[in-house]
XYZ file of C-alpha atoms in Angstrom:
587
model
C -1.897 -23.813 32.795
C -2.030 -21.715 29.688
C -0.997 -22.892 26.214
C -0.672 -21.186 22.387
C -0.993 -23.419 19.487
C -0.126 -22.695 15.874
C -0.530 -23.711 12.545
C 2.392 -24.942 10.413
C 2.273 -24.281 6.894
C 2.825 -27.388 4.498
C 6.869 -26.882 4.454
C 7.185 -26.389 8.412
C 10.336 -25.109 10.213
C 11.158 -26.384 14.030
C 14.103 -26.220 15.608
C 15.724 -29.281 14.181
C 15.792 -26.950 11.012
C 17.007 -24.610 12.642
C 19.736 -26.409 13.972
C 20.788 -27.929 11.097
C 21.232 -24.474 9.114
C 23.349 -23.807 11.843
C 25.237 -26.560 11.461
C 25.659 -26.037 7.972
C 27.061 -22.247 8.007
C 29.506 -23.615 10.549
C 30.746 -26.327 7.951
C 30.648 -23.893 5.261
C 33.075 -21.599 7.321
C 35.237 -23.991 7.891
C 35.217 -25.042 4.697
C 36.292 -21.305 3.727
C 38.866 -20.889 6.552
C 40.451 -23.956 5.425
C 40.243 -23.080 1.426
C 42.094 -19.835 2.575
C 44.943 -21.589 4.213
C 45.756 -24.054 1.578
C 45.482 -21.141 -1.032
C 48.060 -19.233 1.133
C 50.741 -22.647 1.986
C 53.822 -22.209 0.160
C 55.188 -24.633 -2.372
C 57.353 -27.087 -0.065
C 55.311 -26.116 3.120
C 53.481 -28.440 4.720
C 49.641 -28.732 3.297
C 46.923 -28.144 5.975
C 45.205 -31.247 7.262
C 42.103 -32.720 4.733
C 39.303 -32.039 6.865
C 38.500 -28.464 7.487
C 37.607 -29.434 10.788
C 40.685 -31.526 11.751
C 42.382 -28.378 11.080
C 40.183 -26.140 12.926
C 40.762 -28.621 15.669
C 44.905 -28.917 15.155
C 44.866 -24.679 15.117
C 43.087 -24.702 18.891
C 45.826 -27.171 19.773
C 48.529 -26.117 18.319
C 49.465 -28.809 15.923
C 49.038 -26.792 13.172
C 50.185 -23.213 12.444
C 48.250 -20.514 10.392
C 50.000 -19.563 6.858
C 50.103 -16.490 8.098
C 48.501 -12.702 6.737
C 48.121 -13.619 3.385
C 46.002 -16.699 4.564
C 43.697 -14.327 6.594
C 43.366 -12.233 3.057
C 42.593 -15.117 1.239
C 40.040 -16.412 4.007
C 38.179 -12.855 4.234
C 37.977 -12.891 0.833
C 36.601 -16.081 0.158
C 34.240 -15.340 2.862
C 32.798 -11.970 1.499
C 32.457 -13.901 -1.817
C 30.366 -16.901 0.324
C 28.380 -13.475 1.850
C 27.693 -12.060 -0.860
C 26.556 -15.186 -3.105
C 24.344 -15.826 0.179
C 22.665 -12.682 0.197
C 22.276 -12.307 -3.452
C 20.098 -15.972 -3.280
C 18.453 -14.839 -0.118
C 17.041 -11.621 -1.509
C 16.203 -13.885 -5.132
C 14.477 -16.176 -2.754
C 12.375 -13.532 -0.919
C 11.557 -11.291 -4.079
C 10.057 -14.676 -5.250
C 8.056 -15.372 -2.214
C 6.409 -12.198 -3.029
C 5.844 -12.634 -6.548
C 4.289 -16.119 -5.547
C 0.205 -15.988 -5.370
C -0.835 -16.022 -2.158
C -2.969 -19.148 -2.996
C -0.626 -21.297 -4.775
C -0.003 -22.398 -0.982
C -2.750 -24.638 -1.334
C -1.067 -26.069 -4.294
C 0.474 -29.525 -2.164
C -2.998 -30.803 -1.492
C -4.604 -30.068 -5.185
C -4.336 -32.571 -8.360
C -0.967 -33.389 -9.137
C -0.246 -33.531 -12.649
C -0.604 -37.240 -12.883
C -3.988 -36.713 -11.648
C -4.770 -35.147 -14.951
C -3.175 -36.639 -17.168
C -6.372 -37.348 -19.521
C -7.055 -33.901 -19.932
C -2.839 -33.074 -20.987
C -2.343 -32.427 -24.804
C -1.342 -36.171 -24.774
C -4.530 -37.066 -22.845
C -6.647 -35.535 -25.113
C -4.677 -36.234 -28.448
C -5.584 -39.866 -27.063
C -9.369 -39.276 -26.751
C -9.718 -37.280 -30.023
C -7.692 -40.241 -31.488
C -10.957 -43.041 -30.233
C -13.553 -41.023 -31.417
C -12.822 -40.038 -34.702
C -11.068 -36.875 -34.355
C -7.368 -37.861 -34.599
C -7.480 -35.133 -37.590
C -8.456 -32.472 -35.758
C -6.083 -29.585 -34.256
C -6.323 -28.500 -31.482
C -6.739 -31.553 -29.937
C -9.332 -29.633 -27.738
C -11.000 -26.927 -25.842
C -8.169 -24.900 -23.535
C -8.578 -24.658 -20.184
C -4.976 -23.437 -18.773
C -1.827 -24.382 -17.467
C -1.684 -26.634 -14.297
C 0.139 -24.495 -11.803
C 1.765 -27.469 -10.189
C 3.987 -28.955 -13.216
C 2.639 -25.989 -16.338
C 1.452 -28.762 -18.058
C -1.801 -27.389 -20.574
C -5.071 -28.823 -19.589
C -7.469 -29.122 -22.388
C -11.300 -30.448 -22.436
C -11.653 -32.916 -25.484
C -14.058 -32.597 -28.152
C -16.805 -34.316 -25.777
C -16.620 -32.285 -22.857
C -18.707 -29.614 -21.893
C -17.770 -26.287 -19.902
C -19.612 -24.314 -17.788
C -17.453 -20.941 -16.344
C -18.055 -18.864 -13.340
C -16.356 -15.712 -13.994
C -16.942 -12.351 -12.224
C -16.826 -9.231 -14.107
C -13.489 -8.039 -15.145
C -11.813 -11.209 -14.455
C -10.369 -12.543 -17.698
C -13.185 -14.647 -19.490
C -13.429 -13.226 -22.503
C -9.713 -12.397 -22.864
C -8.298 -16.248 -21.749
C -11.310 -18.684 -22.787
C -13.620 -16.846 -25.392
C -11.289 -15.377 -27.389
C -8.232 -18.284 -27.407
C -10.567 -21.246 -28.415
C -12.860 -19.544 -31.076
C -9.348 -18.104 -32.946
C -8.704 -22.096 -32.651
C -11.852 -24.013 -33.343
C -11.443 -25.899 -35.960
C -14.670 -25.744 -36.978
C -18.350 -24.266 -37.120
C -18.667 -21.770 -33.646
C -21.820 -20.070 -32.443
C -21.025 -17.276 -29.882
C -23.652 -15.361 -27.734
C -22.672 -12.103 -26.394
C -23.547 -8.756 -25.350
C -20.296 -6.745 -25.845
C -18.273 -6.655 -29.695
C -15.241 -7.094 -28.269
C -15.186 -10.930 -29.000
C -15.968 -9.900 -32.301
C -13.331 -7.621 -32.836
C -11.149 -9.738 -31.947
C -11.509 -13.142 -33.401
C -13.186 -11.511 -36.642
C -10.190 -11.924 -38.853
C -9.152 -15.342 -37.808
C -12.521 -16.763 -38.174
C -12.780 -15.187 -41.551
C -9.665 -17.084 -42.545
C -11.999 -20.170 -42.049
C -15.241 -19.284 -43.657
C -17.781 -16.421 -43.813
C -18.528 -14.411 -40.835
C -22.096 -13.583 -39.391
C -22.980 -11.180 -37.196
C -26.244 -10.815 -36.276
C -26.957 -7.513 -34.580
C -31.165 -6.287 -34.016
C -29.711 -4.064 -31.189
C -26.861 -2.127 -32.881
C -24.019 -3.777 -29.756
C -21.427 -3.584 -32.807
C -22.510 -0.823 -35.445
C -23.303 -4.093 -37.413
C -25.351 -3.368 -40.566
C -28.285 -5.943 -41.589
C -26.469 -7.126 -44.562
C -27.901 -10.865 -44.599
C -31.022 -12.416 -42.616
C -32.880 -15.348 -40.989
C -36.185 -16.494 -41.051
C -37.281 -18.271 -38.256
C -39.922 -20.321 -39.897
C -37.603 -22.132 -41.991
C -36.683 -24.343 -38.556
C -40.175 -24.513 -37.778
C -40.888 -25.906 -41.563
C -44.876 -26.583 -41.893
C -44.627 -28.992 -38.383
C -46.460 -28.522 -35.146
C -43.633 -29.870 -32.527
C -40.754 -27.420 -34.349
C -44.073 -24.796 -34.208
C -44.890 -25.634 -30.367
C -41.048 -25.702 -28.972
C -40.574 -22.027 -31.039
C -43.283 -20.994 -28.934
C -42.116 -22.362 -26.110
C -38.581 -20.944 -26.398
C -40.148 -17.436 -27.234
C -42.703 -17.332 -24.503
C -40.056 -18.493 -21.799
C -37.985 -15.288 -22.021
C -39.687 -12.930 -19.943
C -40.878 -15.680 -17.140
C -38.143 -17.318 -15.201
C -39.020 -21.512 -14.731
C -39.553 -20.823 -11.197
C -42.154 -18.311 -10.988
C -45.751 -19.164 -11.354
C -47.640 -18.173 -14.060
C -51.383 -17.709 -15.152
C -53.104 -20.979 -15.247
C -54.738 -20.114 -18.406
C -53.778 -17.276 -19.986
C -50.045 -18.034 -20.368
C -50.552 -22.004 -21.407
C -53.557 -20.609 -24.123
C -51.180 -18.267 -25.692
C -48.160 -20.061 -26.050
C -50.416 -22.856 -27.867
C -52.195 -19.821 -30.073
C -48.395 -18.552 -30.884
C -47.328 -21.832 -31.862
C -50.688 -22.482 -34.170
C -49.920 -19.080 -35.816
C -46.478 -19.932 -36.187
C -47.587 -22.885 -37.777
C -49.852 -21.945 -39.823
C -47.379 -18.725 -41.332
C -45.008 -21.118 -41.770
C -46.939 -23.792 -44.222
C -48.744 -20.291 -46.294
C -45.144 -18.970 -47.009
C -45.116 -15.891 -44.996
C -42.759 -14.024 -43.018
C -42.510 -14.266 -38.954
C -44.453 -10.467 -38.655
C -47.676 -11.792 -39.771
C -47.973 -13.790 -36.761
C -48.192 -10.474 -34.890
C -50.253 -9.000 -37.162
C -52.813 -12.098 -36.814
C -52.543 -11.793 -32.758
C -53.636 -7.705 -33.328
C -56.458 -9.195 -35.089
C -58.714 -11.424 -33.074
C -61.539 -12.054 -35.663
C -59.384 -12.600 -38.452
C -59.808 -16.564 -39.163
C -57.085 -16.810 -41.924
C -55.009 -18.892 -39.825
C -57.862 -21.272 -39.404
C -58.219 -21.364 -43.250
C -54.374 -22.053 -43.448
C -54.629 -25.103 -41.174
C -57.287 -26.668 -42.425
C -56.359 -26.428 -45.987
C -53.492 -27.913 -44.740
C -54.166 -30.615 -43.010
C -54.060 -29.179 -39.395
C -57.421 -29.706 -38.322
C -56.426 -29.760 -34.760
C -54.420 -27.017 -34.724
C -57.572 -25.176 -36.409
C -59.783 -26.201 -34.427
C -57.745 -25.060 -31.579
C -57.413 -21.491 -33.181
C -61.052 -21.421 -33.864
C -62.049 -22.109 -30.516
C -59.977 -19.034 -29.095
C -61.701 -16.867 -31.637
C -64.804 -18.074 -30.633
C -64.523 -17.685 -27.383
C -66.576 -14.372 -24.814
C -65.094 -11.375 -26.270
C -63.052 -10.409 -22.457
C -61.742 -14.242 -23.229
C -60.354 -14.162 -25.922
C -58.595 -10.133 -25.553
C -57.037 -12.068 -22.653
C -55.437 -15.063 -24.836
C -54.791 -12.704 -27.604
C -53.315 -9.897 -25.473
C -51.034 -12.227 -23.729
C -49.846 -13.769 -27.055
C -48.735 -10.257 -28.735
C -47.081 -9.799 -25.257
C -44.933 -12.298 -25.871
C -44.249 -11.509 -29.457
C -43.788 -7.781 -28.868
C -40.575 -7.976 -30.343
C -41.542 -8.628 -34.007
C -43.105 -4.919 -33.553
C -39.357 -3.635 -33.554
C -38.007 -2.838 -37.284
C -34.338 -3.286 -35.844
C -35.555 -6.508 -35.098
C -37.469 -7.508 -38.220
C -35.080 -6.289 -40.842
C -32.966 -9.115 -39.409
C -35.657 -12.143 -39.766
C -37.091 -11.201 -42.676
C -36.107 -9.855 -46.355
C -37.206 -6.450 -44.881
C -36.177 -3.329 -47.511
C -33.524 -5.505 -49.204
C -34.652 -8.767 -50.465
C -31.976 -9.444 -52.623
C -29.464 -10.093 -49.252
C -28.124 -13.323 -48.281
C -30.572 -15.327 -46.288
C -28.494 -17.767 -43.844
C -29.297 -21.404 -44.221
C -28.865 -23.296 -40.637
C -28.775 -26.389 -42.098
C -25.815 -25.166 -45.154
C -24.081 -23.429 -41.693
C -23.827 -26.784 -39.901
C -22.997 -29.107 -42.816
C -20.367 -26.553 -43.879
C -18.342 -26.542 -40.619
C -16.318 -23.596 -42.058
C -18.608 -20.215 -40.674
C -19.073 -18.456 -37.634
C -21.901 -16.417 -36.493
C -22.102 -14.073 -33.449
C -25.530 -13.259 -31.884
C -25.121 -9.912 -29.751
C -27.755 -8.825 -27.493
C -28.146 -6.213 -24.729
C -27.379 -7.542 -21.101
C -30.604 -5.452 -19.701
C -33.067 -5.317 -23.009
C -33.824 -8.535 -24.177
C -35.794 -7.651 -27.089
C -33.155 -9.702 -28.818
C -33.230 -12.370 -26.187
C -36.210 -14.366 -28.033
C -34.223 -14.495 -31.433
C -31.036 -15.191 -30.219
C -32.615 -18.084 -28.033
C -34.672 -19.012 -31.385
C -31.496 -19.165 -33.575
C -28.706 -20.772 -31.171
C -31.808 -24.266 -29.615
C -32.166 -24.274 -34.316
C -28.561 -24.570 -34.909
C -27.747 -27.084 -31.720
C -30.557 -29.468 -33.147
C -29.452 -29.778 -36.192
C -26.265 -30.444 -35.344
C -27.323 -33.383 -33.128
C -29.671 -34.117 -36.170
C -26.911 -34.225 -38.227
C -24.461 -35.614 -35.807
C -26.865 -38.781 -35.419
C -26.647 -39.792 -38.644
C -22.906 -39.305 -39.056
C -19.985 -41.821 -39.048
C -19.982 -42.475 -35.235
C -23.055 -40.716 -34.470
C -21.125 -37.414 -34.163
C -20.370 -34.061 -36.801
C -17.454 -34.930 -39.285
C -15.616 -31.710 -37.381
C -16.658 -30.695 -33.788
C -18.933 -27.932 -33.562
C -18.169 -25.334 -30.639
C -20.812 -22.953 -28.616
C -19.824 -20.240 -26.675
C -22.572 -19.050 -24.588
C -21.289 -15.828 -23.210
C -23.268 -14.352 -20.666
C -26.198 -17.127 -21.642
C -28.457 -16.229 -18.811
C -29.228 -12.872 -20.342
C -28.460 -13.578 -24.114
C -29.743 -17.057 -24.395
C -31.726 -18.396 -21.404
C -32.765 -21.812 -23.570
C -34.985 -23.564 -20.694
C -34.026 -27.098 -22.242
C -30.137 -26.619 -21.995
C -29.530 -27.890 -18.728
C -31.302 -31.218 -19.868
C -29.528 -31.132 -23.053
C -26.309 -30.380 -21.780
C -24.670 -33.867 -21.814
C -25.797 -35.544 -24.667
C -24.475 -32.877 -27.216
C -21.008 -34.067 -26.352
C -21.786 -37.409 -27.869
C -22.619 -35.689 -30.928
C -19.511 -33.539 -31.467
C -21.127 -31.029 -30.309
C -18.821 -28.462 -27.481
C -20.893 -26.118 -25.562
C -19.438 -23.442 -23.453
C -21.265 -22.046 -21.133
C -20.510 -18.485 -19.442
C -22.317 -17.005 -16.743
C -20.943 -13.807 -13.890
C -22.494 -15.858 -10.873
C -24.322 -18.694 -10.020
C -27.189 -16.262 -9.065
C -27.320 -15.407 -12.586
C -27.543 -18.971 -13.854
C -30.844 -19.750 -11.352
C -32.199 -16.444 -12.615
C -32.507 -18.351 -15.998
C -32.821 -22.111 -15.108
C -33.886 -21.980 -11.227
C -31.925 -23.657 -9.007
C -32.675 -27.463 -9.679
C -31.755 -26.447 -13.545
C -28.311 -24.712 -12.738
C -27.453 -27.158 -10.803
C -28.246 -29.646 -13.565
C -26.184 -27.637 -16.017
C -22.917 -27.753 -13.446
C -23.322 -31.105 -12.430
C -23.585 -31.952 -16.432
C -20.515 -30.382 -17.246
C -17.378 -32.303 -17.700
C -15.227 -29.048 -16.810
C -15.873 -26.603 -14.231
C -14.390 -23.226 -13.588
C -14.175 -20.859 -11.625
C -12.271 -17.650 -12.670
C -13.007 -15.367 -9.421
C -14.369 -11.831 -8.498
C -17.749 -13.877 -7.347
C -18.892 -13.261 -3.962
C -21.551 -15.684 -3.499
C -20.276 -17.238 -0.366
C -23.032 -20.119 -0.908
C -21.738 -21.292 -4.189
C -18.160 -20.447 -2.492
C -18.644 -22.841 0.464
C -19.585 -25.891 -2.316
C -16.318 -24.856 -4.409
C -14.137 -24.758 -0.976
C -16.121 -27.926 0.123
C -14.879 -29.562 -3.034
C -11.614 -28.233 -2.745
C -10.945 -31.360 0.331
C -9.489 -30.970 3.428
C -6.190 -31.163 4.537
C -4.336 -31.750 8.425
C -2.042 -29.028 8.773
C 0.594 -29.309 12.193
C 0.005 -28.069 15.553
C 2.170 -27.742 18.190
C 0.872 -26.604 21.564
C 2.709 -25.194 24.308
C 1.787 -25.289 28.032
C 3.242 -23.400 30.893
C 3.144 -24.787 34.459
C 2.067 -22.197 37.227
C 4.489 -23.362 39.621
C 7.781 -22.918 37.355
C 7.897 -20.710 34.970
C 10.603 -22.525 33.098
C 9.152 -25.624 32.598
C 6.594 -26.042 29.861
C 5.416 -29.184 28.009
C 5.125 -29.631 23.828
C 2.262 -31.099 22.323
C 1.615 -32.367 18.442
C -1.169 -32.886 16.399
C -3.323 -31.923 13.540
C -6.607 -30.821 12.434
C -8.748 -30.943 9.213
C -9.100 -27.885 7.359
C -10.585 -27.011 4.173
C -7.457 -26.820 1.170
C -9.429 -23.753 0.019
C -11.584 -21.714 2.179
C -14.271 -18.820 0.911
C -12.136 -16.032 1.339
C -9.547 -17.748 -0.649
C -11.807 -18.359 -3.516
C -13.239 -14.739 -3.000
C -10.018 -13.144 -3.616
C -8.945 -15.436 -6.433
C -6.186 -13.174 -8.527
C -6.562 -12.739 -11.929
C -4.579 -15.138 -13.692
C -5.663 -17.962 -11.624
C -8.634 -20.592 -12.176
C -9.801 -23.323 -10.028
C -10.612 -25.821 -12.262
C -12.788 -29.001 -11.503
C -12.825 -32.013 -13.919
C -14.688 -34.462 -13.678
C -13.172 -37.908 -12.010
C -10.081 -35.778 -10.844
C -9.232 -34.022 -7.971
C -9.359 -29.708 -8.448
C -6.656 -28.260 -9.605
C -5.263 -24.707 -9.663
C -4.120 -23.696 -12.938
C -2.659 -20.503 -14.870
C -4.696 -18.456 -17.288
C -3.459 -18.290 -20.265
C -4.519 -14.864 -21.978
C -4.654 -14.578 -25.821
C -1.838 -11.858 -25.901
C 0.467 -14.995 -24.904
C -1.100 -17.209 -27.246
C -0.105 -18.574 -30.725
C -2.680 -16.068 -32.819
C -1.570 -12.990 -30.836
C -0.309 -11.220 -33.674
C -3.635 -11.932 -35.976
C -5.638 -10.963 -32.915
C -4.360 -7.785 -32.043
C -4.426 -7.233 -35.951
C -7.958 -8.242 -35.878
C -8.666 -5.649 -33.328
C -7.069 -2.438 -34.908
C -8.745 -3.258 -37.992
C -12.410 -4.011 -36.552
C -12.330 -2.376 -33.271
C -14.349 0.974 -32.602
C -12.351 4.419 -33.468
C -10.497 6.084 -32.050
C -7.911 3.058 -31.158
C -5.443 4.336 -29.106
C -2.776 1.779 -26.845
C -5.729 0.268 -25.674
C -5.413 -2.704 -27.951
C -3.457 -4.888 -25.842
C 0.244 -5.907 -25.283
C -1.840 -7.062 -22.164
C -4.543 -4.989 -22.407
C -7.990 -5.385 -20.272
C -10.375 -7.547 -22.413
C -13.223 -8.740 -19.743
């Protein structure tokens, strides 16, 4: 015995089908032979019978005589017409095959848009309606258009987002740029490239004032304005010890080990100096200058006059401490504040040469709900990193501080964060834990990392997978070949039984041969689909819905196109030539 079997698709063809096309070009030409005839009868003459295929039948015996030539003319060309029309569809059909995306074939067995229909613009218009944010246009945070049905999916203003993008896939160019042009309030964006600023610059400024806060020169951005640090930490030990924290976590991952001393001795000496510039008025850099000074016990005097005793006491003891000691804590410490050593980066957290600039109040920049500030860092240096990480954890408490004590616990307007490349920019150890409670607060973090690697470089792997399983809405915009974090997507994707139809032979005669059916489960998406995800496609999970596939929708087919494109000929680096896009290549 030997038998094939083979997979039908989700629109199989058997013979049946087959059959029944056949049957149907046979009616057709009947239906044209006839037409021809009739056209062709005479006035007077007797009219073919009604049925094309009574008279097909009457012609074979006889009962019926053809028109004659002009009949035939008629008939051919009636049936050249029917040809023609035919092939014209059949060649519009296949040219659309092509066009189709390979993976839309999954499509049957993903969320149907009734599946979805609380994140829809009616779904969310809903939700923004029951918690206070009726007002507010959009009615959320764009995801794309469902595939199946082109329906817009949105998150609402208490969802969070976390994105899986690879590089050159569309993230900045259909979910950065689109929802900061349409926030309707304060945004916070972390990146490492100025193209987002280029872009979204004038639209923003429409809004309220634009910040751009620069230390490493990623968009030729001059230090017209600054921001002190020590006004979050404000003369109190926690605000001092989490500064410290956030600082001292840059350069050491959560997962690898550190010194069982040194590292834990610092941060708490950082903090205490932090503290202790902080309540005597000074700027961040004479924390540095402190840690290059071991025997200095000003701090000490600080926090005692102050009412620290603890804190001095724990200062004192470090400075009291064997000489090898103490190098050790102190040493460590200025490690982790090497960056205040930078004047790129000082000029920007402290009045520097120009005191009379604008210093930027968090507090004003949350209560406003008008301004937007962009922190850029390198991707590789992350001198900045400790700033940036500083400044975004300052402006996400206050805005659950002032959220809290809001009508309905949340921000009059919603607040939106987008954390472009975060692992590098803004690795803030406490964001996974934070993740779902800021959506409570009106608060709309967007989270955007290149891999899943990249996110447990930052958090480890128990806190990435914290910060995906706290998101509301997943995506995945492809060009990621982590087959690891592929296998969970496809394994989320469900299964499906496609057809099979085996075929056996017999040995003994040749021309007999038995059919089998069946079926067997199969994942809907499987890793190399999700490998070679086009561009212009997302696979989008929501929570308490089934994954859907849907459409990217790229600013250049937005409503702010025109601004945009505006935005970046005016701010965009010289020379510009076509590559500002009609659809141009924004990452």
């Amino acid at each position: 015995m030997s038998a094939t079997t083979r997979r039908r698709g989700p629109y199989p063809f058997s013979e049946l089908h087959v059959l029944l096309g056949l049957v149907v070009v046979a009616f057709l030409g009947c239906g044209v032979v006839w037409l021809g005839a009739y056209l062709a009868t005479p006035a007077g003459a007797p009219k073919p019978p009604a049925s094309p295929i009574t008279m097909i039948w009457h012609l074979r015996n006889g009962r019926y005589t053809w028109p004659g030539a002009k009949a035939t003319l008629y008939a051919s060309l009636l049936g050249a017409a029917f040809l023609s029309s035919a092939l014209m569809v059949g060649v519009s059909v296949l040219l659309r095959k092509r066009r189709r995306v390979k993976i839309d074939r999954a499509i049957p067995y993903l969320a149907r848009p009734r599946d979805l229909m609380a994140t829809t613009t009616r779904g969310v218009r809903e939700t923004a309606d029951k918690i206070g944010y009726g007002h507010v246009d959009p009615p959320g945070v764009a995801v794309g258009r469902l595939v199946r049905g082109g329906q817009m999916l949105w998150g609402s203003w208490e969802d969070m987002h976390v994105d899986i993008w690879g590089p050159r896939t569309g993230k900045t160019s259909a979910r950065a740029i689109p929802n900061i042009v349409a926030a309707p309030g304060a945004v916070v964006v972390t990146s490492n490239k100025r193209d987002v600023v280029d872009a979204t610059r004038n639209s923003r400024a429409r809004r309220g004032r634009v910040w751009v806060f620069d230390p490493q020169n990623q968009a030729n951005e001059p230090p017209s304005w600054y921001w002190d640090p020590l006004e979050y930490v404000n003369g109190k030990i926690t605000l001092a010890v989490k500064t410290a924290s956030r600082i001292a976590s840059i350069n050491r991952a959560e997962h690898v080990r550190s010194d069982a001393y040194f590292e834990p001795a610092a941060e708490e000496l950082l903090a205490n100096l932090l503290l202790a510039a902080s309540l005597d008025g000074r700027v961040i850099t004479a924390v540095y200058t402190w840690l290059t000074r071991p025997a200095d016990d000003a701090p000490v005097r600080i926090l005692r006059a102050h009412g620290h005793t603890l804190s001095a006491d724990s200062v004192l003891a470090i400075v009291s401490s064997p000489e090898r000691q103490r190098a050790g804590v102190y040493g460590t410490a200025a490690q982790m504040a090497s960056f205040l050593t930078a004047p790129s980066m000082t000029e920007w957290v402290t009045p520097g040469s120009d005191p009379s600039r604008p210093r930027f109040r968090y507090k004003e920049f949350v209560r406003d709900a008008t301004d937007s500030l962009y922190l850029l860092s390198e991707e590789t240096n992350k001198m900045a990193a400790p700033l940036i990480t500083v400044f975004t954890a300052a402006l996400a408490e206050e805005a659950e501080n002032q959220g809290t004590a809001g009508p309905g616990g949340r921000l009059p307007t919603p607040m939106l964060f987008v954390l472009d490349e975060a692992a590098n920019v803004c690795p803030w150890k406490a964001l996974p834990d934070k993740y779902s409670h800021f959506g409570s607060r009106g608060i709309v973090m967007m989270t955007i990392l290149q891999s899943w690697a990249q996110g447990v470089s930052a958090w480890g792997e128990t806190g990435m997978a914290k910060l995906w399983g706290a998101a509301n809405v997943r995506v995945y915009g492809g060009g990621v070949l982590d087959t690891k974090f592929l296998a969970d997507l496809s394994s989320a994707s469900g299964v499906f039984e496609p057809h099979t139809v085996g075929v056996s032979y017999s040995t003994s005669d040749v021309w007999k041969r038995n059919i089998s059916t069946g079926s067997r489960s199969e994942p809907v998406l499987d890793v190399p689909d999700l490998a070679s995800l086009p561009r212009g496609r997302a696979f989008v999970q929501v929570s308490g819905s089934p994954p859907a596939l849907v459409r990217t929708v790229p600013w250049w087919d937005g409503d702010h196109a025109t601004e945009i494109r505006a935005s970046l000929l005016e701010h965009g680096p010289a020379p510009r030539t076509e590559a500002v896009p009609g659809k141009a290549s924004a990452a």
